[in-house]
Amino acid sequence: MSVAAAFFDGEVQGKPLEVRLQGVCRFGRSDGNDVVLESESVSRNHAMVYPSDSGVYHINDLGSSNGTFVNGYRVVSPTALKNGDRVTFGSCELRFRQEQSQATAPIRTPQIDLGATNVSFAPKFITVLVADIRGFTVLSQRLDPETLSRITGALFREAGGILRERGAWGQKYIGDAVMAVWLHSASAQKEIPNILAALASLARIADSLQSQFNLDQPIRIGAGLNSGLASIGNVGSAATPDFTALGDTVNRAFRLESATKEVGWDVALGEGTYSLIGSLPEVRNLFQSRGLHLKGFAEPVTAWGTRFEALLPVLNAVNRHVSG
């Protein structure tokens, strides 16, 4: 079948850019690409866009340092593109457009204002994971920008795949930090093992970076976990949806992660998360509890902390409980 005409357009380094896609199209900084994006944030061979037999274009990241994102979500596997999608290569943002062919176009198409902001939220019980790289400022002073980009790119690229495999509803990358959200069904406790396993995998990925990049010091991460009610929804438009979670539950997860640096924990659990697993004697023995002075909170907040080495026995104990 014929593929409907498709385009990327936007602005790169202050210059307007419009690209008509024809078959496989490679994006990157080197001259060998079909579309050359002149930006240091773009890898030499960054991403590839190609049509399927049904005429739908897909995008795949080619192991770039800074990642490829569709509507704010990192591309970790071939991802279908829709008309109006916002695609980011490093720091270069382009808009995907695809015209409908007459053969496949519906008879009547409702008129949607793609530019109208759609603020729609619903309360949901969630668990939020926030993890960031320890000592990132010092790290950025010791390493050249390209090496630093490759390290963070490798970490986030693998993290994205792990989080999706473990059922994360959404994930965001903010500087040197990642935030992942899980929406809970009737039994949140049965879903906690996936979250703990995802966190253990993130720690293992970070540990592997030292040998992978021949660094003189290991890369460490810290994490905060919190569970509770939050507002889940879209704060974007029909063309550029931005699904996110808002509320105290989310804020506490960020604050808990920051507090781990002060108290010497690798991971800190808020009361909501700990209540899902803290009734197990094996788990209680692996955590310390203390009141933390979190930024923005007038009173100390009780949190439970541990080292990453304890996550495996915690995970095993929770798995035995939920499957027993």
PDB file of C-alpha atoms in Angstrom:
ATOM      1  CA  MET A   1       0.000   0.000   0.000  1.00  0.00           C
ATOM      2  CA  SER A   2       1.043   3.586  -0.493  1.00  0.00           C
ATOM      3  CA  VAL A   3       2.354   5.425   2.530  1.00  0.00           C
ATOM      4  CA  ALA A   4       0.702   8.755   3.343  1.00  0.00           C
ATOM      5  CA  ALA A   5       3.088  11.717   3.121  1.00  0.00           C
ATOM      6  CA  ALA A   6       4.891  12.384   6.403  1.00  0.00           C
ATOM      7  CA  PHE A   7       7.076  15.250   7.590  1.00  0.00           C
ATOM      8  CA  PHE A   8       9.188  16.516  10.450  1.00  0.00           C
ATOM      9  CA  ASP A   9       9.303  20.241  10.989  1.00  0.00           C
ATOM     10  CA  GLY A  10      10.608  22.615  13.608  1.00  0.00           C
ATOM     11  CA  GLU A  11      13.618  24.763  14.372  1.00  0.00           C
ATOM     12  CA  VAL A  12      17.217  23.628  14.950  1.00  0.00           C
ATOM     13  CA  GLN A  13      19.890  26.074  16.139  1.00  0.00           C
ATOM     14  CA  GLY A  14      17.575  28.959  15.220  1.00  0.00           C
ATOM     15  CA  LYS A  15      17.045  27.722  11.648  1.00  0.00           C
ATOM     16  CA  PRO A  16      13.696  26.413  10.351  1.00  0.00           C
ATOM     17  CA  LEU A  17      13.742  22.791   9.239  1.00  0.00           C
ATOM     18  CA  GLU A  18      11.223  20.765   7.257  1.00  0.00           C
ATOM     19  CA  VAL A  19      11.930  17.183   6.207  1.00  0.00           C
ATOM     20  CA  ARG A  20       9.730  15.015   4.024  1.00  0.00           C
ATOM     21  CA  LEU A  21      10.161  11.376   4.981  1.00  0.00           C
ATOM     22  CA  GLN A  22      10.747   8.877   2.205  1.00  0.00           C
ATOM     23  CA  GLY A  23      11.347   5.327   3.355  1.00  0.00           C
ATOM     24  CA  VAL A  24      14.013   4.808   6.019  1.00  0.00           C
ATOM     25  CA  CYS A  25      15.385   8.093   7.369  1.00  0.00           C
ATOM     26  CA  ARG A  26      18.338   8.397   9.751  1.00  0.00           C
ATOM     27  CA  PHE A  27      18.838  11.361  12.096  1.00  0.00           C
ATOM     28  CA  GLY A  28      22.167  12.347  13.635  1.00  0.00           C
ATOM     29  CA  ARG A  29      25.049  14.783  13.824  1.00  0.00           C
ATOM     30  CA  SER A  30      27.339  13.153  11.240  1.00  0.00           C
ATOM     31  CA  ASP A  31      27.142  13.911   7.532  1.00  0.00           C
ATOM     32  CA  GLY A  32      26.216  10.335   6.667  1.00  0.00           C
ATOM     33  CA  ASN A  33      22.677  10.770   8.007  1.00  0.00           C
ATOM     34  CA  ASP A  34      19.627  11.622   5.917  1.00  0.00           C
ATOM     35  CA  VAL A  35      18.833  14.455   8.339  1.00  0.00           C
ATOM     36  CA  VAL A  36      21.820  16.187   9.915  1.00  0.00           C
ATOM     37  CA  LEU A  37      21.047  17.884  13.238  1.00  0.00           C
ATOM     38  CA  GLU A  38      23.909  20.237  14.083  1.00  0.00           C
ATOM     39  CA  SER A  39      23.844  20.104  17.858  1.00  0.00           C
ATOM     40  CA  GLU A  40      26.322  18.751  20.406  1.00  0.00           C
ATOM     41  CA  SER A  41      23.387  17.138  22.233  1.00  0.00           C
ATOM     42  CA  VAL A  42      22.714  14.935  19.194  1.00  0.00           C
ATOM     43  CA  SER A  43      24.777  11.758  18.714  1.00  0.00           C
ATOM     44  CA  ARG A  44      26.558  11.060  15.455  1.00  0.00           C
ATOM     45  CA  ASN A  45      24.017   8.352  14.666  1.00  0.00           C
ATOM     46  CA  HIS A  46      21.048   9.204  16.838  1.00  0.00           C
ATOM     47  CA  ALA A  47      17.775   7.674  15.621  1.00  0.00           C
ATOM     48  CA  MET A  48      16.031   6.032  12.687  1.00  0.00           C
ATOM     49  CA  VAL A  49      12.485   6.574  11.363  1.00  0.00           C
ATOM     50  CA  TYR A  50      10.870   4.101   8.976  1.00  0.00           C
ATOM     51  CA  PRO A  51       7.394   3.144   7.687  1.00  0.00           C
ATOM     52  CA  SER A  52       5.708  -0.188   8.360  1.00  0.00           C
ATOM     53  CA  ASP A  53       3.792  -2.156   5.758  1.00  0.00           C
ATOM     54  CA  SER A  54       0.587  -0.558   7.047  1.00  0.00           C
ATOM     55  CA  GLY A  55       1.937   2.949   6.427  1.00  0.00           C
ATOM     56  CA  VAL A  56       2.576   3.810  10.087  1.00  0.00           C
ATOM     57  CA  TYR A  57       5.953   5.428  10.769  1.00  0.00           C
ATOM     58  CA  HIS A  58       8.025   4.139  13.670  1.00  0.00           C
ATOM     59  CA  ILE A  59      11.040   5.651  15.414  1.00  0.00           C
ATOM     60  CA  ASN A  60      13.895   3.760  17.038  1.00  0.00           C
ATOM     61  CA  ASP A  61      16.806   5.153  19.046  1.00  0.00           C
ATOM     62  CA  LEU A  62      20.243   4.028  17.810  1.00  0.00           C
ATOM     63  CA  GLY A  63      21.979   4.016  21.181  1.00  0.00           C
ATOM     64  CA  SER A  64      22.253   7.801  21.426  1.00  0.00           C
ATOM     65  CA  SER A  65      23.873   9.434  24.448  1.00  0.00           C
ATOM     66  CA  ASN A  66      21.062  11.844  25.316  1.00  0.00           C
ATOM     67  CA  GLY A  67      18.133   9.781  24.134  1.00  0.00           C
ATOM     68  CA  THR A  68      15.180  10.150  21.786  1.00  0.00           C
ATOM     69  CA  PHE A  69      11.836  11.146  23.288  1.00  0.00           C
ATOM     70  CA  VAL A  70       8.255  11.082  21.979  1.00  0.00           C
ATOM     71  CA  ASN A  71       5.978  13.436  23.893  1.00  0.00           C
ATOM     72  CA  GLY A  72       8.403  13.391  26.811  1.00  0.00           C
ATOM     73  CA  TYR A  73       8.766   9.592  27.014  1.00  0.00           C
ATOM     74  CA  ARG A  74      12.116   8.050  26.226  1.00  0.00           C
ATOM     75  CA  VAL A  75      12.188   5.702  23.235  1.00  0.00           C
ATOM     76  CA  VAL A  76      13.536   2.309  24.370  1.00  0.00           C
ATOM     77  CA  SER A  77      11.977   0.185  21.604  1.00  0.00           C
ATOM     78  CA  PRO A  78      10.446   0.918  18.174  1.00  0.00           C
ATOM     79  CA  THR A  79       7.631   3.398  18.800  1.00  0.00           C
ATOM     80  CA  ALA A  80       4.746   4.254  16.448  1.00  0.00           C
ATOM     81  CA  LEU A  81       4.380   7.942  15.567  1.00  0.00           C
ATOM     82  CA  LYS A  82       1.073   9.789  15.337  1.00  0.00           C
ATOM     83  CA  ASN A  83       0.263  13.042  13.641  1.00  0.00           C
ATOM     84  CA  GLY A  84       1.264  15.898  15.964  1.00  0.00           C
ATOM     85  CA  ASP A  85       3.735  13.913  18.082  1.00  0.00           C
ATOM     86  CA  ARG A  86       6.542  15.961  19.621  1.00  0.00           C
ATOM     87  CA  VAL A  87       9.868  14.192  18.985  1.00  0.00           C
ATOM     88  CA  THR A  88      13.070  15.248  20.732  1.00  0.00           C
ATOM     89  CA  PHE A  89      16.559  14.278  19.570  1.00  0.00           C
ATOM     90  CA  GLY A  90      18.894  15.403  22.365  1.00  0.00           C
ATOM     91  CA  SER A  91      17.830  19.040  22.736  1.00  0.00           C
ATOM     92  CA  CYS A  92      16.394  19.337  19.195  1.00  0.00           C
ATOM     93  CA  GLU A  93      12.610  19.184  19.113  1.00  0.00           C
ATOM     94  CA  LEU A  94      10.663  18.501  15.921  1.00  0.00           C
ATOM     95  CA  ARG A  95       6.985  17.897  15.209  1.00  0.00           C
ATOM     96  CA  PHE A  96       5.833  14.834  13.265  1.00  0.00           C
ATOM     97  CA  ARG A  97       3.110  15.345  10.653  1.00  0.00           C
ATOM     98  CA  GLN A  98       1.468  12.724   8.506  1.00  0.00           C
ATOM     99  CA  GLU A  99      -1.296  13.316   6.026  1.00  0.00           C
ATOM    100  CA  GLN A 100      -4.014  10.724   5.646  1.00  0.00           C
ATOM    101  CA  SER A 101      -4.334   8.985   2.317  1.00  0.00           C
ATOM    102  CA  GLN A 102      -7.775   9.066   0.736  1.00  0.00           C
ATOM    103  CA  ALA A 103      -7.887   5.272   0.818  1.00  0.00           C
ATOM    104  CA  THR A 104      -7.559   5.091   4.578  1.00  0.00           C
ATOM    105  CA  ALA A 105      -9.088   8.374   5.679  1.00  0.00           C
ATOM    106  CA  PRO A 106     -12.361   8.065   7.612  1.00  0.00           C
ATOM    107  CA  ILE A 107     -15.487   9.460   6.002  1.00  0.00           C
ATOM    108  CA  ARG A 108     -16.020  11.936   8.790  1.00  0.00           C
ATOM    109  CA  THR A 109     -13.254  13.249  11.011  1.00  0.00           C
ATOM    110  CA  PRO A 110     -14.150  15.116  14.190  1.00  0.00           C
ATOM    111  CA  GLN A 111     -12.512  18.501  14.529  1.00  0.00           C
ATOM    112  CA  ILE A 112     -10.065  18.560  17.435  1.00  0.00           C
ATOM    113  CA  ASP A 113      -8.280  21.649  18.608  1.00  0.00           C
ATOM    114  CA  LEU A 114      -4.757  20.258  18.884  1.00  0.00           C
ATOM    115  CA  GLY A 115      -3.511  23.439  20.483  1.00  0.00           C
ATOM    116  CA  ALA A 116      -6.065  23.586  23.267  1.00  0.00           C
ATOM    117  CA  THR A 117      -4.690  22.741  26.686  1.00  0.00           C
ATOM    118  CA  ASN A 118      -6.346  19.723  28.235  1.00  0.00           C
ATOM    119  CA  VAL A 119      -6.044  19.675  32.019  1.00  0.00           C
ATOM    120  CA  SER A 120      -7.729  16.482  33.145  1.00  0.00           C
ATOM    121  CA  PHE A 121      -6.903  14.656  36.379  1.00  0.00           C
ATOM    122  CA  ALA A 122      -8.243  11.729  38.372  1.00  0.00           C
ATOM    123  CA  PRO A 123      -7.208  10.558  41.856  1.00  0.00           C
ATOM    124  CA  LYS A 124      -5.329   7.248  41.814  1.00  0.00           C
ATOM    125  CA  PHE A 125      -3.383   5.189  44.323  1.00  0.00           C
ATOM    126  CA  ILE A 126       0.204   5.094  43.075  1.00  0.00           C
ATOM    127  CA  THR A 127       3.797   4.374  44.009  1.00  0.00           C
ATOM    128  CA  VAL A 128       6.427   6.882  42.923  1.00  0.00           C
ATOM    129  CA  LEU A 129      10.098   6.019  42.476  1.00  0.00           C
ATOM    130  CA  VAL A 130      12.642   8.843  42.246  1.00  0.00           C
ATOM    131  CA  ALA A 131      16.305   7.994  41.656  1.00  0.00           C
ATOM    132  CA  ASP A 132      19.240  10.222  40.791  1.00  0.00           C
ATOM    133  CA  ILE A 133      22.985  10.046  40.348  1.00  0.00           C
ATOM    134  CA  ARG A 134      24.942  10.783  43.523  1.00  0.00           C
ATOM    135  CA  GLY A 135      27.515  13.559  43.336  1.00  0.00           C
ATOM    136  CA  PHE A 136      26.510  14.540  39.806  1.00  0.00           C
ATOM    137  CA  THR A 137      27.959  18.061  40.134  1.00  0.00           C
ATOM    138  CA  VAL A 138      31.369  16.705  41.130  1.00  0.00           C
ATOM    139  CA  LEU A 139      31.121  14.085  38.406  1.00  0.00           C
ATOM    140  CA  SER A 140      30.427  16.753  35.778  1.00  0.00           C
ATOM    141  CA  GLN A 141      33.560  18.626  36.874  1.00  0.00           C
ATOM    142  CA  ARG A 142      35.758  15.523  36.548  1.00  0.00           C
ATOM    143  CA  LEU A 143      34.488  14.209  33.217  1.00  0.00           C
ATOM    144  CA  ASP A 144      34.292  15.799  29.794  1.00  0.00           C
ATOM    145  CA  PRO A 145      30.745  16.562  28.516  1.00  0.00           C
ATOM    146  CA  GLU A 146      30.759  13.791  25.913  1.00  0.00           C
ATOM    147  CA  THR A 147      31.718  11.086  28.407  1.00  0.00           C
ATOM    148  CA  LEU A 148      29.183  12.383  30.910  1.00  0.00           C
ATOM    149  CA  SER A 149      26.451  12.316  28.249  1.00  0.00           C
ATOM    150  CA  ARG A 150      27.365   8.762  27.298  1.00  0.00           C
ATOM    151  CA  ILE A 151      27.195   7.642  30.943  1.00  0.00           C
ATOM    152  CA  THR A 152      23.817   9.233  31.659  1.00  0.00           C
ATOM    153  CA  GLY A 153      22.525   8.064  28.290  1.00  0.00           C
ATOM    154  CA  ALA A 154      23.508   4.468  29.024  1.00  0.00           C
ATOM    155  CA  LEU A 155      21.934   4.604  32.485  1.00  0.00           C
ATOM    156  CA  PHE A 156      18.653   6.126  31.349  1.00  0.00           C
ATOM    157  CA  ARG A 157      18.418   4.003  28.207  1.00  0.00           C
ATOM    158  CA  GLU A 158      18.630   0.781  30.213  1.00  0.00           C
ATOM    159  CA  ALA A 159      16.466   2.223  32.989  1.00  0.00           C
ATOM    160  CA  GLY A 160      13.697   2.969  30.506  1.00  0.00           C
ATOM    161  CA  GLY A 161      13.557  -0.632  29.359  1.00  0.00           C
ATOM    162  CA  ILE A 162      13.571  -1.996  32.915  1.00  0.00           C
ATOM    163  CA  LEU A 163      10.817   0.344  34.092  1.00  0.00           C
ATOM    164  CA  ARG A 164       8.556  -0.566  31.199  1.00  0.00           C
ATOM    165  CA  GLU A 165       9.166  -4.279  31.696  1.00  0.00           C
ATOM    166  CA  ARG A 166       8.258  -3.864  35.368  1.00  0.00           C
ATOM    167  CA  GLY A 167       4.950  -2.177  34.579  1.00  0.00           C
ATOM    168  CA  ALA A 168       5.673   1.501  35.224  1.00  0.00           C
ATOM    169  CA  TRP A 169       2.745   3.607  33.986  1.00  0.00           C
ATOM    170  CA  GLY A 170       5.001   6.535  33.148  1.00  0.00           C
ATOM    171  CA  GLN A 171       8.543   7.791  33.489  1.00  0.00           C
ATOM    172  CA  LYS A 172      10.212  11.169  33.259  1.00  0.00           C
ATOM    173  CA  TYR A 173      13.869  12.190  33.098  1.00  0.00           C
ATOM    174  CA  ILE A 174      14.753  15.405  34.888  1.00  0.00           C
ATOM    175  CA  GLY A 175      18.419  16.308  34.617  1.00  0.00           C
ATOM    176  CA  ASP A 176      20.283  13.471  36.338  1.00  0.00           C
ATOM    177  CA  ALA A 177      17.121  12.016  37.904  1.00  0.00           C
ATOM    178  CA  VAL A 178      14.397   9.620  36.784  1.00  0.00           C
ATOM    179  CA  MET A 179      10.845   9.528  38.130  1.00  0.00           C
ATOM    180  CA  ALA A 180       8.679   6.451  37.536  1.00  0.00           C
ATOM    181  CA  VAL A 181       5.036   5.959  38.498  1.00  0.00           C
ATOM    182  CA  TRP A 182       3.062   2.758  39.039  1.00  0.00           C
ATOM    183  CA  LEU A 183      -0.743   2.806  39.121  1.00  0.00           C
ATOM    184  CA  HIS A 184      -2.107   0.281  41.609  1.00  0.00           C
ATOM    185  CA  SER A 185      -5.094  -1.969  41.133  1.00  0.00           C
ATOM    186  CA  ALA A 186      -7.039  -3.717  43.862  1.00  0.00           C
ATOM    187  CA  SER A 187      -3.942  -5.200  45.526  1.00  0.00           C
ATOM    188  CA  ALA A 188      -1.022  -2.790  45.683  1.00  0.00           C
ATOM    189  CA  GLN A 189       0.984  -5.212  47.822  1.00  0.00           C
ATOM    190  CA  LYS A 190       1.093  -7.777  44.999  1.00  0.00           C
ATOM    191  CA  GLU A 191       2.557  -5.127  42.686  1.00  0.00           C
ATOM    192  CA  ILE A 192       5.323  -3.994  45.053  1.00  0.00           C
ATOM    193  CA  PRO A 193       7.741  -6.790  43.990  1.00  0.00           C
ATOM    194  CA  ASN A 194       7.893  -5.330  40.472  1.00  0.00           C
ATOM    195  CA  ILE A 195       8.839  -1.943  41.896  1.00  0.00           C
ATOM    196  CA  LEU A 196      11.513  -3.323  44.225  1.00  0.00           C
ATOM    197  CA  ALA A 197      12.908  -5.439  41.380  1.00  0.00           C
ATOM    198  CA  ALA A 198      13.043  -2.365  39.121  1.00  0.00           C
ATOM    199  CA  LEU A 199      14.955  -0.434  41.790  1.00  0.00           C
ATOM    200  CA  ALA A 200      17.403  -3.301  42.318  1.00  0.00           C
ATOM    201  CA  SER A 201      18.004  -3.376  38.552  1.00  0.00           C
ATOM    202  CA  LEU A 202      18.683   0.372  38.474  1.00  0.00           C
ATOM    203  CA  ALA A 203      21.296  -0.023  41.209  1.00  0.00           C
ATOM    204  CA  ARG A 204      22.896  -2.919  39.312  1.00  0.00           C
ATOM    205  CA  ILE A 205      22.996  -0.887  36.080  1.00  0.00           C
ATOM    206  CA  ALA A 206      24.669   2.015  37.890  1.00  0.00           C
ATOM    207  CA  ASP A 207      27.259  -0.353  39.376  1.00  0.00           C
ATOM    208  CA  SER A 208      28.165  -1.648  35.911  1.00  0.00           C
ATOM    209  CA  LEU A 209      28.978   1.814  34.544  1.00  0.00           C
ATOM    210  CA  GLN A 210      32.401   2.037  36.209  1.00  0.00           C
ATOM    211  CA  SER A 211      33.833  -0.878  34.252  1.00  0.00           C
ATOM    212  CA  GLN A 212      31.820  -0.053  31.137  1.00  0.00           C
ATOM    213  CA  PHE A 213      33.367   3.424  30.880  1.00  0.00           C
ATOM    214  CA  ASN A 214      36.692   2.647  32.619  1.00  0.00           C
ATOM    215  CA  LEU A 215      36.064   5.155  35.427  1.00  0.00           C
ATOM    216  CA  ASP A 216      38.308   5.565  38.452  1.00  0.00           C
ATOM    217  CA  GLN A 217      35.285   5.771  40.770  1.00  0.00           C
ATOM    218  CA  PRO A 218      31.912   3.979  40.813  1.00  0.00           C
ATOM    219  CA  ILE A 219      28.640   5.615  39.775  1.00  0.00           C
ATOM    220  CA  ARG A 220      26.131   5.577  42.630  1.00  0.00           C
ATOM    221  CA  ILE A 221      22.440   6.374  42.749  1.00  0.00           C
ATOM    222  CA  GLY A 222      20.045   7.171  45.584  1.00  0.00           C
ATOM    223  CA  ALA A 223      16.302   6.581  45.594  1.00  0.00           C
ATOM    224  CA  GLY A 224      13.050   7.549  47.286  1.00  0.00           C
ATOM    225  CA  LEU A 225       9.848   5.484  47.219  1.00  0.00           C
ATOM    226  CA  ASN A 226       6.452   6.706  48.304  1.00  0.00           C
ATOM    227  CA  SER A 227       2.887   5.420  47.900  1.00  0.00           C
ATOM    228  CA  GLY A 228      -0.442   7.167  48.239  1.00  0.00           C
ATOM    229  CA  LEU A 229      -3.124   9.095  46.417  1.00  0.00           C
ATOM    230  CA  ALA A 230      -2.081  11.449  43.635  1.00  0.00           C
ATOM    231  CA  SER A 231      -3.692  13.285  40.749  1.00  0.00           C
ATOM    232  CA  ILE A 232      -3.001  11.429  37.509  1.00  0.00           C
ATOM    233  CA  GLY A 233      -3.729  12.976  34.155  1.00  0.00           C
ATOM    234  CA  ASN A 234      -2.776  15.027  31.132  1.00  0.00           C
ATOM    235  CA  VAL A 235      -1.562  18.616  31.321  1.00  0.00           C
ATOM    236  CA  GLY A 236      -0.823  18.896  27.617  1.00  0.00           C
ATOM    237  CA  SER A 237      -2.866  19.300  24.456  1.00  0.00           C
ATOM    238  CA  ALA A 238      -4.310  16.719  22.123  1.00  0.00           C
ATOM    239  CA  ALA A 239      -1.216  17.055  19.940  1.00  0.00           C
ATOM    240  CA  THR A 240       1.330  17.041  22.747  1.00  0.00           C
ATOM    241  CA  PRO A 241      -0.056  15.092  25.698  1.00  0.00           C
ATOM    242  CA  ASP A 242       1.990  15.201  28.885  1.00  0.00           C
ATOM    243  CA  PHE A 243       0.815  12.510  31.264  1.00  0.00           C
ATOM    244  CA  THR A 244       2.015  13.125  34.785  1.00  0.00           C
ATOM    245  CA  ALA A 245       1.346  12.683  38.502  1.00  0.00           C
ATOM    246  CA  LEU A 246       0.918  15.553  40.932  1.00  0.00           C
ATOM    247  CA  GLY A 247       0.449  15.914  44.667  1.00  0.00           C
ATOM    248  CA  ASP A 248       2.003  15.387  48.083  1.00  0.00           C
ATOM    249  CA  THR A 249       2.772  11.733  47.381  1.00  0.00           C
ATOM    250  CA  VAL A 250       5.007  12.735  44.483  1.00  0.00           C
ATOM    251  CA  ASN A 251       6.646  15.631  46.338  1.00  0.00           C
ATOM    252  CA  ARG A 252       7.554  13.387  49.265  1.00  0.00           C
ATOM    253  CA  ALA A 253       9.241  10.864  46.982  1.00  0.00           C
ATOM    254  CA  PHE A 254      11.559  13.605  45.685  1.00  0.00           C
ATOM    255  CA  ARG A 255      12.264  14.873  49.215  1.00  0.00           C
ATOM    256  CA  LEU A 256      12.927  11.358  50.493  1.00  0.00           C
ATOM    257  CA  GLU A 257      15.469  10.766  47.755  1.00  0.00           C
ATOM    258  CA  SER A 258      17.272  14.009  48.644  1.00  0.00           C
ATOM    259  CA  ALA A 259      17.316  13.057  52.329  1.00  0.00           C
ATOM    260  CA  THR A 260      19.141   9.768  51.700  1.00  0.00           C
ATOM    261  CA  LYS A 261      22.337  11.733  51.034  1.00  0.00           C
ATOM    262  CA  GLU A 262      22.258  13.195  54.534  1.00  0.00           C
ATOM    263  CA  VAL A 263      21.486  10.005  56.481  1.00  0.00           C
ATOM    264  CA  GLY A 264      23.649   7.521  54.569  1.00  0.00           C
ATOM    265  CA  TRP A 265      20.863   5.394  53.122  1.00  0.00           C
ATOM    266  CA  ASP A 266      20.683   4.193  49.519  1.00  0.00           C
ATOM    267  CA  VAL A 267      16.886   4.184  49.489  1.00  0.00           C
ATOM    268  CA  ALA A 268      14.239   5.780  51.701  1.00  0.00           C
ATOM    269  CA  LEU A 269      10.638   4.591  51.900  1.00  0.00           C
ATOM    270  CA  GLY A 270       7.745   6.813  52.865  1.00  0.00           C
ATOM    271  CA  GLU A 271       5.036   5.627  55.213  1.00  0.00           C
ATOM    272  CA  GLY A 272       2.700   4.674  52.370  1.00  0.00           C
ATOM    273  CA  THR A 273       5.182   2.292  50.749  1.00  0.00           C
ATOM    274  CA  TYR A 274       6.512   0.865  53.995  1.00  0.00           C
ATOM    275  CA  SER A 275       2.963   0.084  55.167  1.00  0.00           C
ATOM    276  CA  LEU A 276       2.614  -2.314  52.222  1.00  0.00           C
ATOM    277  CA  ILE A 277       5.571  -4.469  53.286  1.00  0.00           C
ATOM    278  CA  GLY A 278       6.495  -3.488  56.855  1.00  0.00           C
ATOM    279  CA  SER A 279       4.225  -6.070  58.496  1.00  0.00           C
ATOM    280  CA  LEU A 280       6.647  -8.821  57.421  1.00  0.00           C
ATOM    281  CA  PRO A 281       9.192  -9.578  60.191  1.00  0.00           C
ATOM    282  CA  GLU A 282      11.942 -10.313  57.622  1.00  0.00           C
ATOM    283  CA  VAL A 283      11.415  -6.880  56.110  1.00  0.00           C
ATOM    284  CA  ARG A 284      11.346  -4.985  59.405  1.00  0.00           C
ATOM    285  CA  ASN A 285      14.788  -6.345  60.285  1.00  0.00           C
ATOM    286  CA  LEU A 286      16.268  -4.914  57.089  1.00  0.00           C
ATOM    287  CA  PHE A 287      15.132  -1.300  57.527  1.00  0.00           C
ATOM    288  CA  GLN A 288      15.984   1.529  59.906  1.00  0.00           C
ATOM    289  CA  SER A 289      13.383   4.137  60.806  1.00  0.00           C
ATOM    290  CA  ARG A 290      13.950   7.730  61.767  1.00  0.00           C
ATOM    291  CA  GLY A 291      12.367  11.143  61.548  1.00  0.00           C
ATOM    292  CA  LEU A 292      13.682  13.171  58.634  1.00  0.00           C
ATOM    293  CA  HIS A 293      13.494  16.932  58.209  1.00  0.00           C
ATOM    294  CA  LEU A 294      12.302  17.145  54.626  1.00  0.00           C
ATOM    295  CA  LYS A 295      12.464  20.418  52.752  1.00  0.00           C
ATOM    296  CA  GLY A 296       9.072  22.129  52.753  1.00  0.00           C
ATOM    297  CA  PHE A 297       7.702  20.135  55.716  1.00  0.00           C
ATOM    298  CA  ALA A 298       7.307  21.844  59.087  1.00  0.00           C
ATOM    299  CA  GLU A 299       7.474  18.632  61.130  1.00  0.00           C
ATOM    300  CA  PRO A 300       9.829  15.647  60.865  1.00  0.00           C
ATOM    301  CA  VAL A 301       8.570  12.882  58.570  1.00  0.00           C
ATOM    302  CA  THR A 302       9.088   9.242  59.519  1.00  0.00           C
ATOM    303  CA  ALA A 303      10.926   7.270  56.856  1.00  0.00           C
ATOM    304  CA  TRP A 304      12.441   3.804  56.563  1.00  0.00           C
ATOM    305  CA  GLY A 305      15.825   3.348  54.941  1.00  0.00           C
ATOM    306  CA  THR A 306      18.216   0.637  53.858  1.00  0.00           C
ATOM    307  CA  ARG A 307      21.140  -0.120  51.551  1.00  0.00           C
ATOM    308  CA  PHE A 308      20.762  -1.566  48.073  1.00  0.00           C
ATOM    309  CA  GLU A 309      22.354  -4.820  49.262  1.00  0.00           C
ATOM    310  CA  ALA A 310      19.227  -5.458  51.360  1.00  0.00           C
ATOM    311  CA  LEU A 311      16.814  -5.140  48.431  1.00  0.00           C
ATOM    312  CA  LEU A 312      17.206  -8.749  47.299  1.00  0.00           C
ATOM    313  CA  PRO A 313      16.271 -10.292  50.680  1.00  0.00           C
ATOM    314  CA  VAL A 314      13.439  -7.736  50.977  1.00  0.00           C
ATOM    315  CA  LEU A 315      12.216  -8.687  47.514  1.00  0.00           C
ATOM    316  CA  ASN A 316      12.413 -12.398  48.328  1.00  0.00           C
ATOM    317  CA  ALA A 317      10.429 -11.914  51.531  1.00  0.00           C
ATOM    318  CA  VAL A 318       7.708  -9.905  49.783  1.00  0.00           C
ATOM    319  CA  ASN A 319       7.532 -12.420  46.929  1.00  0.00           C
ATOM    320  CA  ARG A 320       7.064 -15.287  49.378  1.00  0.00           C
ATOM    321  CA  HIS A 321       4.271 -13.377  51.097  1.00  0.00           C
ATOM    322  CA  VAL A 322       2.296 -12.347  48.011  1.00  0.00           C
ATOM    323  CA  SER A 323       2.595 -15.784  46.387  1.00  0.00           C
ATOM    324  CA  GLY A 324       1.893 -17.753  49.563  1.00  0.00           C
TER     325      GLY A 324
END
